mmCIF file of C-alpha atoms and ligand atoms in Angstrom:
data_model
loop_
_atom_site.group_PDB
_atom_site.id
_atom_site.type_symbol
_atom_site.label_atom_id
_atom_site.label_comp_id
_atom_site.label_asym_id
_atom_site.label_seq_id
_atom_site.Cartn_x
_atom_site.Cartn_y
_atom_site.Cartn_z
ATOM 1 C CA MET D 1 -14.235 -27.297 9.978
ATOM 2 C CA ILE D 2 -14.936 -23.584 10.265
ATOM 3 C CA TYR D 3 -11.703 -21.703 9.752
ATOM 4 C CA LEU D 4 -11.698 -18.167 11.150
ATOM 5 C CA ASP D 5 -7.960 -17.631 11.489
ATOM 6 C CA HIS D 6 -6.882 -16.265 8.103
ATOM 7 C CA ALA D 7 -4.546 -13.749 9.754
ATOM 8 C CA ALA D 8 -2.521 -16.711 11.066
ATOM 9 C CA THR D 9 -2.401 -18.477 7.728
ATOM 10 C CA THR D 10 -4.714 -19.275 4.822
ATOM 11 C CA PRO D 11 -5.799 -22.430 3.006
ATOM 12 C CA VAL D 12 -3.962 -23.000 -0.267
ATOM 13 C CA PRO D 13 -6.325 -23.236 -3.258
ATOM 14 C CA LYS D 14 -5.863 -26.254 -5.527
ATOM 15 C CA ALA D 15 -4.705 -24.050 -8.411
ATOM 16 C CA VAL D 16 -1.832 -22.814 -6.209
ATOM 17 C CA ALA D 17 -0.864 -26.344 -5.141
ATOM 18 C CA ASP D 18 -1.044 -27.490 -8.802
ATOM 19 C CA ALA D 19 1.229 -24.645 -9.915
ATOM 20 C CA MET D 20 3.711 -25.649 -7.222
ATOM 21 C CA TYR D 21 3.509 -29.341 -8.059
ATOM 22 C CA ALA D 22 4.230 -28.664 -11.734
ATOM 23 C CA VAL D 23 7.428 -26.880 -10.726
ATOM 24 C CA LEU D 24 8.485 -29.573 -8.265
ATOM 25 C CA ALA D 25 7.803 -32.478 -10.586
ATOM 26 C CA GLU D 26 8.381 -31.179 -14.098
ATOM 27 C CA GLN D 27 9.967 -27.746 -14.280
ATOM 28 C CA PHE D 28 12.479 -28.504 -11.555
ATOM 29 C CA GLY D 29 15.472 -26.815 -13.188
ATOM 30 C CA ASN D 30 17.785 -24.523 -11.288
ATOM 31 C CA PRO D 31 17.292 -20.971 -12.617
ATOM 32 C CA SER D 32 21.079 -20.558 -12.693
ATOM 33 C CA SER D 33 21.584 -23.545 -15.037
ATOM 34 C CA GLN D 34 22.500 -22.657 -18.585
ATOM 35 C CA TYR D 35 20.542 -25.323 -20.528
ATOM 36 C CA PRO D 36 16.884 -24.897 -21.552
ATOM 37 C CA LEU D 37 15.382 -26.422 -18.352
ATOM 38 C CA GLY D 38 17.260 -23.863 -16.229
ATOM 39 C CA LEU D 39 16.885 -20.944 -18.622
ATOM 40 C CA GLU D 40 13.152 -21.542 -18.820
ATOM 41 C CA MET D 41 12.919 -21.596 -14.999
ATOM 42 C CA LYS D 42 14.853 -18.313 -14.833
ATOM 43 C CA ARG D 43 12.355 -16.803 -17.289
ATOM 44 C CA GLN D 44 9.445 -18.134 -15.225
ATOM 45 C CA VAL D 45 10.824 -16.833 -11.916
ATOM 46 C CA GLU D 46 11.129 -13.383 -13.465
ATOM 47 C CA SER D 47 7.558 -13.529 -14.740
ATOM 48 C CA TRP D 48 6.331 -14.614 -11.279
ATOM 49 C CA ARG D 49 8.338 -11.772 -9.745
ATOM 50 C CA LYS D 50 6.535 -9.383 -12.097
ATOM 51 C CA THR D 51 3.141 -10.778 -11.055
ATOM 52 C CA VAL D 52 3.865 -10.085 -7.363
ATOM 53 C CA ALA D 53 5.506 -6.724 -8.123
ATOM 54 C CA ASP D 54 2.534 -5.595 -10.232
ATOM 55 C CA ALA D 55 0.184 -6.374 -7.335
ATOM 56 C CA LEU D 56 2.439 -4.424 -4.979
ATOM 57 C CA GLY D 57 2.719 -1.528 -7.428
ATOM 58 C CA CYS D 58 6.476 -1.624 -7.959
ATOM 59 C CA GLU D 59 9.007 -2.628 -10.614
ATOM 60 C CA ALA D 60 9.985 -6.297 -10.702
ATOM 61 C CA ARG D 61 13.629 -5.302 -10.138
ATOM 62 C CA GLN D 62 12.621 -3.719 -6.812
ATOM 63 C CA LEU D 63 11.143 -6.961 -5.414
ATOM 64 C CA PHE D 64 13.377 -9.531 -3.688
ATOM 65 C CA PHE D 65 12.085 -12.937 -2.657
ATOM 66 C CA THR D 66 12.874 -14.059 0.890
ATOM 67 C CA SER D 67 12.078 -17.206 2.855
ATOM 68 C CA CYS D 68 9.187 -15.522 4.726
ATOM 69 C CA GLY D 69 7.830 -12.224 5.989
ATOM 70 C CA THR D 70 9.962 -12.555 9.110
ATOM 71 C CA GLU D 71 13.132 -12.676 7.027
ATOM 72 C CA ALA D 72 12.054 -9.620 5.025
ATOM 73 C CA ASP D 73 11.341 -7.702 8.257
ATOM 74 C CA ASN D 74 14.736 -8.634 9.716
ATOM 75 C CA TRP D 75 16.463 -7.629 6.485
ATOM 76 C CA ALA D 76 14.605 -4.308 6.239
ATOM 77 C CA VAL D 77 15.572 -3.248 9.767
ATOM 78 C CA THR D 78 19.240 -4.159 9.419
ATOM 79 C CA ALA D 79 19.567 -2.806 5.854
ATOM 80 C CA ALA D 80 18.073 0.567 6.799
ATOM 81 C CA CYS D 81 20.281 0.870 9.892
ATOM 82 C CA TRP D 82 23.320 -0.081 7.840
ATOM 83 C CA GLN D 83 22.623 2.568 5.209
ATOM 84 C CA ASN D 84 22.103 5.269 7.844
ATOM 85 C CA ARG D 85 24.857 4.159 10.212
ATOM 86 C CA ARG D 86 26.518 7.557 9.943
ATOM 87 C CA LEU D 87 23.250 9.453 10.405
ATOM 88 C CA GLY D 88 22.553 8.009 13.821
ATOM 89 C CA ARG D 89 21.585 5.096 16.000
ATOM 90 C CA HIS D 90 17.932 5.727 16.736
ATOM 91 C CA ILE D 91 14.894 3.754 15.530
ATOM 92 C CA VAL D 92 11.226 4.666 15.839
ATOM 93 C CA THR D 93 8.744 1.805 15.801
ATOM 94 C CA THR D 94 5.546 0.827 17.587
ATOM 95 C CA ALA D 95 4.841 -1.412 20.533
ATOM 96 C CA VAL D 96 2.324 -3.329 18.409
ATOM 97 C CA GLU D 97 4.595 -4.482 15.567
ATOM 98 C CA HIS D 98 4.876 -8.161 14.756
ATOM 99 C CA SER D 99 7.647 -9.797 16.764
ATOM 100 C CA ALA D 100 9.702 -10.059 13.553
ATOM 101 C CA VAL D 101 10.159 -6.275 13.745
ATOM 102 C CA ILE D 102 10.199 -5.944 17.541
ATOM 103 C CA GLU D 103 12.887 -8.609 17.951
ATOM 104 C CA SER D 104 14.957 -7.110 15.101
ATOM 105 C CA CYS D 105 14.805 -3.783 16.946
ATOM 106 C CA ARG D 106 15.782 -5.475 20.201
ATOM 107 C CA TRP D 107 18.779 -6.950 18.397
ATOM 108 C CA MET D 108 19.722 -3.464 17.182
ATOM 109 C CA GLU D 109 19.446 -2.260 20.803
ATOM 110 C CA ARG D 110 22.053 -4.857 21.729
ATOM 111 C CA GLN D 111 24.249 -3.295 19.017
ATOM 112 C CA GLY D 112 23.983 0.084 20.748
ATOM 113 C CA TYR D 113 20.882 1.519 19.078
ATOM 114 C CA GLU D 114 18.181 3.373 20.962
ATOM 115 C CA VAL D 115 14.641 2.363 20.017
ATOM 116 C CA THR D 116 11.436 4.307 20.667
ATOM 117 C CA TYR D 117 8.462 1.910 20.870
ATOM 118 C CA LEU D 118 5.338 4.051 20.438
ATOM 119 C CA ALA D 119 2.355 2.986 22.541
ATOM 120 C CA PRO D 120 -1.055 2.789 20.868
ATOM 121 C CA HIS D 121 -4.161 4.653 22.004
ATOM 122 C CA ALA D 122 -6.949 2.605 23.617
ATOM 123 C CA ASP D 123 -8.410 1.872 20.159
ATOM 124 C CA GLY D 124 -5.049 0.633 18.860
ATOM 125 C CA SER D 125 -4.397 3.717 16.744
ATOM 126 C CA ILE D 126 -1.140 5.645 16.526
ATOM 127 C CA PRO D 127 -1.560 8.988 14.734
ATOM 128 C CA ALA D 128 1.065 10.041 12.189
ATOM 129 C CA GLU D 129 1.886 13.158 14.256
ATOM 130 C CA GLU D 130 2.954 10.976 17.192
ATOM 131 C CA VAL D 131 5.259 8.949 14.961
ATOM 132 C CA LEU D 132 6.744 12.124 13.469
ATOM 133 C CA ALA D 133 7.165 13.762 16.883
ATOM 134 C CA ALA D 134 9.400 10.846 17.925
ATOM 135 C CA VAL D 135 11.703 11.301 14.914
ATOM 136 C CA ARG D 136 15.045 12.954 15.718
ATOM 137 C CA PRO D 137 17.950 14.126 13.565
ATOM 138 C CA ASP D 138 19.712 10.827 14.372
ATOM 139 C CA THR D 139 16.732 8.574 13.491
ATOM 140 C CA ALA D 140 18.007 5.987 11.019
ATOM 141 C CA LEU D 141 14.743 4.113 10.565
ATOM 142 C CA VAL D 142 11.024 4.415 11.148
ATOM 143 C CA SER D 143 9.250 1.046 11.002
ATOM 144 C CA VAL D 144 5.459 1.092 11.276
ATOM 145 C CA MET D 145 3.240 -1.751 10.101
ATOM 146 C CA LEU D 146 0.475 -1.111 7.563
ATOM 147 C CA VAL D 147 -2.181 -3.288 9.225
ATOM 148 C CA ASN D 148 -1.957 -4.667 12.730
ATOM 149 C CA ASN D 149 -2.257 -8.447 12.746
ATOM 150 C CA GLU D 150 -4.330 -8.670 15.921
ATOM 151 C CA LEU D 151 -6.589 -5.626 15.899
ATOM 152 C CA GLY D 152 -6.741 -4.804 12.194
ATOM 153 C CA ASN D 153 -5.881 -1.107 12.671
ATOM 154 C CA VAL D 154 -4.684 0.499 9.457
ATOM 155 C CA PHE D 155 -1.805 2.841 10.249
ATOM 156 C CA PRO D 156 -1.424 6.178 8.382
ATOM 157 C CA LEU D 157 1.657 5.226 6.370
ATOM 158 C CA ALA D 158 1.213 7.763 3.571
ATOM 159 C CA ASP D 159 0.967 10.601 6.125
ATOM 160 C CA ILE D 160 4.010 9.291 7.976
ATOM 161 C CA ALA D 161 5.960 9.114 4.696
ATOM 162 C CA ARG D 162 5.010 12.664 3.733
ATOM 163 C CA GLY D 163 5.843 14.063 7.172
ATOM 164 C CA LEU D 164 9.101 12.154 7.344
ATOM 165 C CA SER D 165 10.410 13.458 4.049
ATOM 166 C CA ALA D 166 9.707 16.998 5.276
ATOM 167 C CA LYS D 167 11.189 16.507 8.741
ATOM 168 C CA ASN D 168 14.141 14.241 8.152
ATOM 169 C CA PRO D 169 14.527 13.169 4.522
ATOM 170 C CA GLN D 170 17.420 10.788 5.178
ATOM 171 C CA THR D 171 15.474 8.622 7.627
ATOM 172 C CA LEU D 172 14.289 5.446 5.905
ATOM 173 C CA LEU D 173 10.723 4.184 6.278
ATOM 174 C CA HIS D 174 9.856 0.485 6.476
ATOM 175 C CA THR D 175 6.380 -0.963 6.632
ATOM 176 C CA ASP D 176 5.466 -4.535 7.433
ATOM 177 C CA ALA D 177 2.561 -4.947 5.013
ATOM 178 C CA VAL D 178 2.108 -8.687 5.602
ATOM 179 C CA GLN D 179 -1.491 -8.145 6.775
ATOM 180 C CA GLY D 180 -2.154 -5.262 4.399
ATOM 181 C CA PHE D 181 -1.114 -6.792 1.076
ATOM 182 C CA LEU D 182 -4.243 -7.416 -1.022
ATOM 183 C CA LYS D 183 -6.401 -6.565 2.017
ATOM 184 C CA VAL D 184 -6.240 -2.772 1.961
ATOM 185 C CA PRO D 185 -5.582 -0.809 -1.225
ATOM 186 C CA PHE D 186 -2.069 0.615 -1.525
ATOM 187 C CA SER D 187 0.725 0.822 -4.020
ATOM 188 C CA ALA D 188 4.454 0.855 -3.306
ATOM 189 C CA LYS D 189 4.747 3.707 -5.807
ATOM 190 C CA THR D 190 2.421 6.025 -3.936
ATOM 191 C CA LEU D 191 2.761 4.826 -0.320
ATOM 192 C CA GLY D 192 6.172 6.437 0.107
ATOM 193 C CA ALA D 193 7.780 3.639 2.164
ATOM 194 C CA ASP D 194 11.348 2.698 1.264
ATOM 195 C CA LEU D 195 11.022 -0.918 2.341
ATOM 196 C CA ILE D 196 7.850 -3.038 2.286
ATOM 197 C CA THR D 197 7.451 -6.582 3.607
ATOM 198 C CA VAL D 198 4.900 -9.058 2.235
ATOM 199 C CA SER D 199 4.301 -12.785 2.768
ATOM 200 C CA ALA D 200 2.515 -15.366 0.613
ATOM 201 C CA HIS D 201 0.744 -17.475 3.210
ATOM 202 C CA LYS D 202 -1.633 -14.727 4.290
ATOM 203 C CA ILE D 203 -3.180 -14.525 0.814
ATOM 204 C CA GLY D 204 -3.636 -18.161 -0.172
ATOM 205 C CA GLY D 205 0.004 -18.858 -1.020
ATOM 206 C CA PRO D 206 2.386 -21.358 0.557
ATOM 207 C CA LYS D 207 4.250 -20.828 3.823
ATOM 208 C CA GLY D 208 7.954 -20.183 3.535
ATOM 209 C CA ILE D 209 8.018 -17.441 0.923
ATOM 210 C CA GLY D 210 7.906 -13.688 1.350
ATOM 211 C CA ALA D 211 9.329 -10.657 -0.383
ATOM 212 C CA LEU D 212 10.885 -7.311 0.377
ATOM 213 C CA TYR D 213 10.326 -4.240 -1.775
ATOM 214 C CA ILE D 214 13.464 -2.104 -1.766
ATOM 215 C CA GLY D 215 12.847 1.403 -3.065
ATOM 216 C CA PRO D 216 15.250 3.786 -4.809
ATOM 217 C CA ARG D 217 16.287 5.657 -1.667
ATOM 218 C CA VAL D 218 17.921 2.529 -0.305
ATOM 219 C CA LYS D 219 21.271 2.820 -2.047
ATOM 220 C CA ASN D 220 23.457 -0.272 -2.283
ATOM 221 C CA PRO D 221 21.413 -2.314 0.207
ATOM 222 C CA ARG D 222 23.445 -4.595 2.400
ATOM 223 C CA PRO D 223 23.159 -8.190 1.104
ATOM 224 C CA LEU D 224 21.244 -10.445 3.427
ATOM 225 C CA LEU D 225 22.919 -13.667 2.340
ATOM 226 C CA ALA D 226 26.261 -13.864 0.550
ATOM 227 C CA GLY D 227 26.761 -16.641 -1.952
ATOM 228 C CA GLY D 228 25.859 -17.391 -5.544
ATOM 229 C CA GLY D 229 24.497 -13.927 -6.295
ATOM 230 C CA GLN D 230 20.797 -14.723 -6.731
ATOM 231 C CA GLU D 231 18.185 -11.982 -6.178
ATOM 232 C CA GLY D 232 20.447 -9.340 -7.690
ATOM 233 C CA GLY D 233 23.310 -10.421 -5.444
ATOM 234 C CA LEU D 234 21.387 -9.313 -2.347
ATOM 235 C CA ARG D 235 19.866 -12.570 -1.142
ATOM 236 C CA SER D 236 21.840 -15.533 -2.398
ATOM 237 C CA GLY D 237 20.539 -19.085 -2.342
ATOM 238 C CA THR D 238 18.925 -21.135 -5.082
ATOM 239 C CA GLU D 239 15.496 -19.664 -5.687
ATOM 240 C CA ALA D 240 12.598 -21.485 -3.976
ATOM 241 C CA THR D 241 11.000 -21.947 -7.379
ATOM 242 C CA ALA D 242 7.904 -23.901 -6.322
ATOM 243 C CA GLN D 243 7.185 -21.476 -3.468
ATOM 244 C CA ILE D 244 7.620 -18.507 -5.806
ATOM 245 C CA ALA D 245 5.287 -20.128 -8.357
ATOM 246 C CA GLY D 246 2.718 -20.642 -5.578
ATOM 247 C CA PHE D 247 3.107 -17.045 -4.386
ATOM 248 C CA ALA D 248 2.495 -15.706 -7.899
ATOM 249 C CA LYS D 249 -0.501 -17.989 -8.490
ATOM 250 C CA ALA D 250 -2.019 -16.922 -5.145
ATOM 251 C CA VAL D 251 -1.553 -13.264 -6.111
ATOM 252 C CA GLU D 252 -3.147 -13.937 -9.493
ATOM 253 C CA LEU D 253 -6.180 -15.586 -7.856
ATOM 254 C CA ARG D 254 -6.569 -12.889 -5.174
ATOM 255 C CA THR D 255 -6.258 -9.952 -7.555
ATOM 256 C CA ASP D 256 -9.027 -11.346 -9.740
ATOM 257 C CA ARG D 257 -12.076 -9.215 -8.750
ATOM 258 C CA LEU D 258 -10.215 -8.088 -5.634
ATOM 259 C CA GLU D 259 -12.526 -5.155 -4.908
ATOM 260 C CA GLU D 260 -15.512 -7.482 -4.839
ATOM 261 C CA LYS D 261 -13.704 -9.820 -2.438
ATOM 262 C CA LEU D 262 -12.705 -6.972 -0.117
ATOM 263 C CA ALA D 263 -16.227 -5.565 -0.112
ATOM 264 C CA ARG D 264 -17.576 -9.023 0.791
ATOM 265 C CA MET D 265 -15.083 -9.359 3.643
ATOM 266 C CA ALA D 266 -15.925 -5.875 4.940
ATOM 267 C CA ALA D 267 -19.632 -6.735 4.878
ATOM 268 C CA LEU D 268 -18.898 -9.987 6.672
ATOM 269 C CA ARG D 269 -16.918 -8.103 9.325
ATOM 270 C CA ALA D 270 -19.891 -5.777 9.870
ATOM 271 C CA TYR D 271 -22.185 -8.804 10.111
ATOM 272 C CA THR D 272 -19.808 -10.385 12.649
ATOM 273 C CA VAL D 273 -19.839 -7.229 14.774
ATOM 274 C CA LYS D 274 -23.630 -7.329 14.760
ATOM 275 C CA ARG D 275 -23.795 -11.013 15.715
ATOM 276 C CA LEU D 276 -21.091 -10.920 18.379
ATOM 277 C CA THR D 277 -22.128 -7.709 20.126
ATOM 278 C CA ALA D 278 -25.472 -9.389 20.884
ATOM 279 C CA ILE D 279 -23.567 -11.765 23.210
ATOM 280 C CA PRO D 280 -23.595 -10.607 26.849
ATOM 281 C CA ASP D 281 -20.183 -9.507 28.215
ATOM 282 C CA LEU D 282 -18.703 -9.312 24.743
ATOM 283 C CA LYS D 283 -16.583 -6.233 24.020
ATOM 284 C CA LEU D 284 -15.138 -5.191 20.669
ATOM 285 C CA LEU D 285 -11.409 -4.517 20.742
ATOM 286 C CA SER D 286 -10.871 -3.778 17.045
ATOM 287 C CA PRO D 287 -11.593 -0.278 15.766
ATOM 288 C CA ALA D 288 -14.809 0.388 13.852
ATOM 289 C CA GLU D 289 -12.764 1.225 10.752
ATOM 290 C CA GLY D 290 -10.228 -1.564 10.456
ATOM 291 C CA ALA D 291 -8.901 -3.890 7.786
ATOM 292 C CA PRO D 292 -11.751 -5.992 6.383
ATOM 293 C CA HIS D 293 -10.412 -9.357 7.488
ATOM 294 C CA ILE D 294 -9.551 -8.949 11.196
ATOM 295 C CA LEU D 295 -11.807 -8.587 14.227
ATOM 296 C CA SER D 296 -10.660 -8.890 17.831
ATOM 297 C CA VAL D 297 -13.158 -9.107 20.656
ATOM 298 C CA SER D 298 -13.105 -10.017 24.319
ATOM 299 C CA LEU D 299 -15.535 -12.210 26.197
ATOM 300 C CA VAL D 300 -14.879 -10.214 29.330
ATOM 301 C CA GLY D 301 -14.092 -12.532 32.237
ATOM 302 C CA TRP D 302 -13.707 -15.781 30.267
ATOM 303 C CA PRO D 303 -10.086 -16.884 29.627
ATOM 304 C CA SER D 304 -9.322 -16.793 25.909
ATOM 305 C CA GLN D 305 -7.378 -20.075 25.847
ATOM 306 C CA ASN D 306 -10.455 -21.877 27.213
ATOM 307 C CA ILE D 307 -12.574 -20.293 24.476
ATOM 308 C CA VAL D 308 -10.086 -21.321 21.794
ATOM 309 C CA ASN D 309 -10.015 -24.893 23.158
ATOM 310 C CA ASP D 310 -13.809 -25.118 23.474
ATOM 311 C CA LEU D 311 -14.458 -23.751 19.973
ATOM 312 C CA GLY D 312 -11.598 -25.827 18.598
ATOM 313 C CA SER D 313 -13.209 -29.001 19.956
ATOM 314 C CA GLN D 314 -16.286 -28.068 17.903
ATOM 315 C CA GLY D 315 -14.194 -27.593 14.759
ATOM 316 C CA ILE D 316 -14.146 -23.796 14.925
ATOM 317 C CA CYS D 317 -10.688 -22.245 14.601
ATOM 318 C CA VAL D 318 -10.131 -18.804 16.160
ATOM 319 C CA SER D 319 -7.026 -17.516 17.867
ATOM 320 C CA ALA D 320 -6.217 -16.138 21.294
ATOM 321 C CA GLY D 321 -4.147 -13.154 20.230
ATOM 322 C CA SER D 322 -1.500 -13.811 17.605
ATOM 323 C CA ALA D 323 -0.722 -17.412 16.684
ATOM 324 C CA CYS D 324 2.929 -16.371 16.403
ATOM 325 C CA HIS D 325 3.137 -15.947 20.169
ATOM 326 C CA ARG D 326 2.044 -19.458 21.114
ATOM 327 C CA GLY D 327 0.577 -19.269 24.565
ATOM 328 C CA ARG D 328 2.465 -16.153 25.660
ATOM 329 C CA PRO D 329 0.198 -13.188 26.436
ATOM 330 C CA SER D 330 -0.107 -10.978 23.391
ATOM 331 C CA HIS D 331 2.092 -7.860 23.474
ATOM 332 C CA VAL D 332 -0.432 -6.116 21.206
ATOM 333 C CA ILE D 333 -3.387 -6.640 23.514
ATOM 334 C CA GLY D 334 -1.059 -5.876 26.463
ATOM 335 C CA ALA D 335 -0.111 -2.535 24.873
ATOM 336 C CA LEU D 336 -3.765 -1.435 25.010
ATOM 337 C CA LYS D 337 -3.491 -1.434 28.839
ATOM 338 C CA LEU D 338 -6.922 -2.976 29.300
ATOM 339 C CA PRO D 339 -8.212 -4.366 32.595
ATOM 340 C CA LYS D 340 -7.083 -7.993 33.052
ATOM 341 C CA LYS D 341 -10.652 -9.269 32.685
ATOM 342 C CA VAL D 342 -10.798 -7.719 29.220
ATOM 343 C CA SER D 343 -7.321 -8.556 27.923
ATOM 344 C CA GLY D 344 -7.563 -12.103 29.328
ATOM 345 C CA GLY D 345 -10.670 -12.810 27.256
ATOM 346 C CA ALA D 346 -9.315 -11.536 23.931
ATOM 347 C CA ILE D 347 -9.825 -13.640 20.847
ATOM 348 C CA ARG D 348 -9.278 -12.859 17.177
ATOM 349 C CA LEU D 349 -11.471 -13.864 14.268
ATOM 350 C CA SER D 350 -10.042 -13.352 10.798
ATOM 351 C CA PHE D 351 -11.676 -13.999 7.462
ATOM 352 C CA GLY D 352 -10.857 -14.949 3.904
ATOM 353 C CA PRO D 353 -12.769 -14.469 0.687
ATOM 354 C CA GLU D 354 -14.470 -17.835 1.164
ATOM 355 C CA THR D 355 -15.751 -17.200 4.735
ATOM 356 C CA THR D 356 -19.563 -17.154 4.930
ATOM 357 C CA GLU D 357 -22.245 -15.743 7.234
ATOM 358 C CA ALA D 358 -23.061 -19.347 8.198
ATOM 359 C CA ASP D 359 -19.476 -19.699 9.516
ATOM 360 C CA ILE D 360 -19.964 -16.561 11.619
ATOM 361 C CA ASP D 361 -23.348 -17.802 12.876
ATOM 362 C CA ALA D 362 -21.790 -21.080 14.037
ATOM 363 C CA CYS D 363 -18.997 -19.203 15.817
ATOM 364 C CA ALA D 364 -21.385 -16.715 17.453
ATOM 365 C CA ASP D 365 -23.616 -19.577 18.659
ATOM 366 C CA ALA D 366 -20.611 -21.424 20.105
ATOM 367 C CA LEU D 367 -19.403 -18.271 21.870
ATOM 368 C CA LEU D 368 -22.825 -17.697 23.381
ATOM 369 C CA ARG D 369 -22.930 -21.334 24.562
ATOM 370 C CA HIS D 370 -19.470 -20.874 26.085
ATOM 371 C CA HIS D 371 -20.673 -17.761 27.891
ATOM 372 C CA ASP D 372 -23.809 -19.484 29.160
ATOM 373 C CA THR D 373 -22.286 -22.809 30.220
ATOM 374 C CA ARG D 374 -18.790 -21.957 31.530
ATOM 375 C CA MET D 375 -17.930 -20.041 34.662
ATOM 376 C CA PRO D 376 -16.043 -16.768 34.212
ATOM 377 C CA MET D 377 -12.613 -17.205 35.806
ATOM 378 C CA LEU D 378 -10.835 -13.908 35.341
HETATM 379 N N1 LIG V 401 4.294 -9.537 10.017
HETATM 380 C C1 LIG V 401 3.001 -9.699 10.313
HETATM 381 C C2 LIG V 401 2.160 -8.491 10.539
HETATM 382 C C3 LIG V 401 2.444 -10.974 10.404
HETATM 383 O O1 LIG V 401 1.141 -11.116 10.713
HETATM 384 C C4 LIG V 401 3.280 -12.094 10.191
HETATM 385 C C5 LIG V 401 2.755 -13.461 10.356
HETATM 386 O O2 LIG V 401 1.950 -13.730 11.237
HETATM 387 C C6 LIG V 401 4.623 -11.864 9.870
HETATM 388 C C7 LIG V 401 5.102 -10.587 9.794
HETATM 389 C C8 LIG V 401 5.567 -13.002 9.631
HETATM 390 O O3 LIG V 401 5.368 -13.551 8.361
HETATM 391 P P1 LIG V 401 5.910 -15.034 8.079
HETATM 392 O O4 LIG V 401 4.988 -15.960 8.795
HETATM 393 O O5 LIG V 401 5.858 -15.178 6.586
HETATM 394 O O6 LIG V 401 7.301 -15.079 8.588
#
């Protein structure tokens, strides 16, 4: 199998699965238990928290484990709005956020909030000035993702943070960094966002575990789950110890010679551009300067679901837009306002550290065969 869908999810290395198995089978204590098995698990969870926090560039006490990136996004939006409920009922976000943010904003709209969804330029970019221009005195929250999951655009978060603190210092800034964590260099300390979402399964960790960074400007954050007081009383529920162990092990593996891995992925992306642009009717949708692991293209005129099915039958996994949208047309590609022939042929390739040029060659050959043997239908 040739797996080119690392932005959807990633394979779990054996070392990660082993770390999880050891917790499930041997170190299965509840971190709240007061005998050695539990106390040791509590100590371990805190050391795993530190591993993830170090990679994110924050203090361990600022990192809260959640059940996934989606949960962290939901929590960030509601916590920021709660803190600023007296400031106002306006949110600024983008039309290309993951649905975890978009749907949280829609929910806030049903609670009486007004939401500005900023449209991207044709290349998927949204300049910091356009984000800042949308901010008003009553803006409670600005939520802009770090890396777009379909196009790979890197959004100017540091500039947005700087501009926001000058224009409206009370407005809180959230970034969904699920596709940026360990893919583009950043640190919670220097980025300037108040809330940062990450998820394990995009970096070789298990599904079902994410985390939210909560910075010092979020005072008394509203608890997400009430109960036994885990996660500093903010997100109760017995810790998902095996998932957390897997998350930390995945971070440990990824951060080992990370720069080398990112440089390899960037070179592979450039190689992919070269191979794919040689295919007739193929158009690049991703920007030239994007995150190293994501490349969206369109085989203009050929329906993307047919391409995904055809390549899939040859053991090549690529996605038609975001896997999270299952069959529905992608709102990200839709936001680019492309002609139907172009948007209808959009597919995404995404890489991991283990992807090779031979994988790309096989995919490029299969795409060319698809072009040459199937009728365009759009
Ligand atoms: N945000 C982005 C940008 C994503 O790509 C994803 C997953 O596709 C999520 C959030 C949701 O993360 P999770 O699958 O952990 O809920």
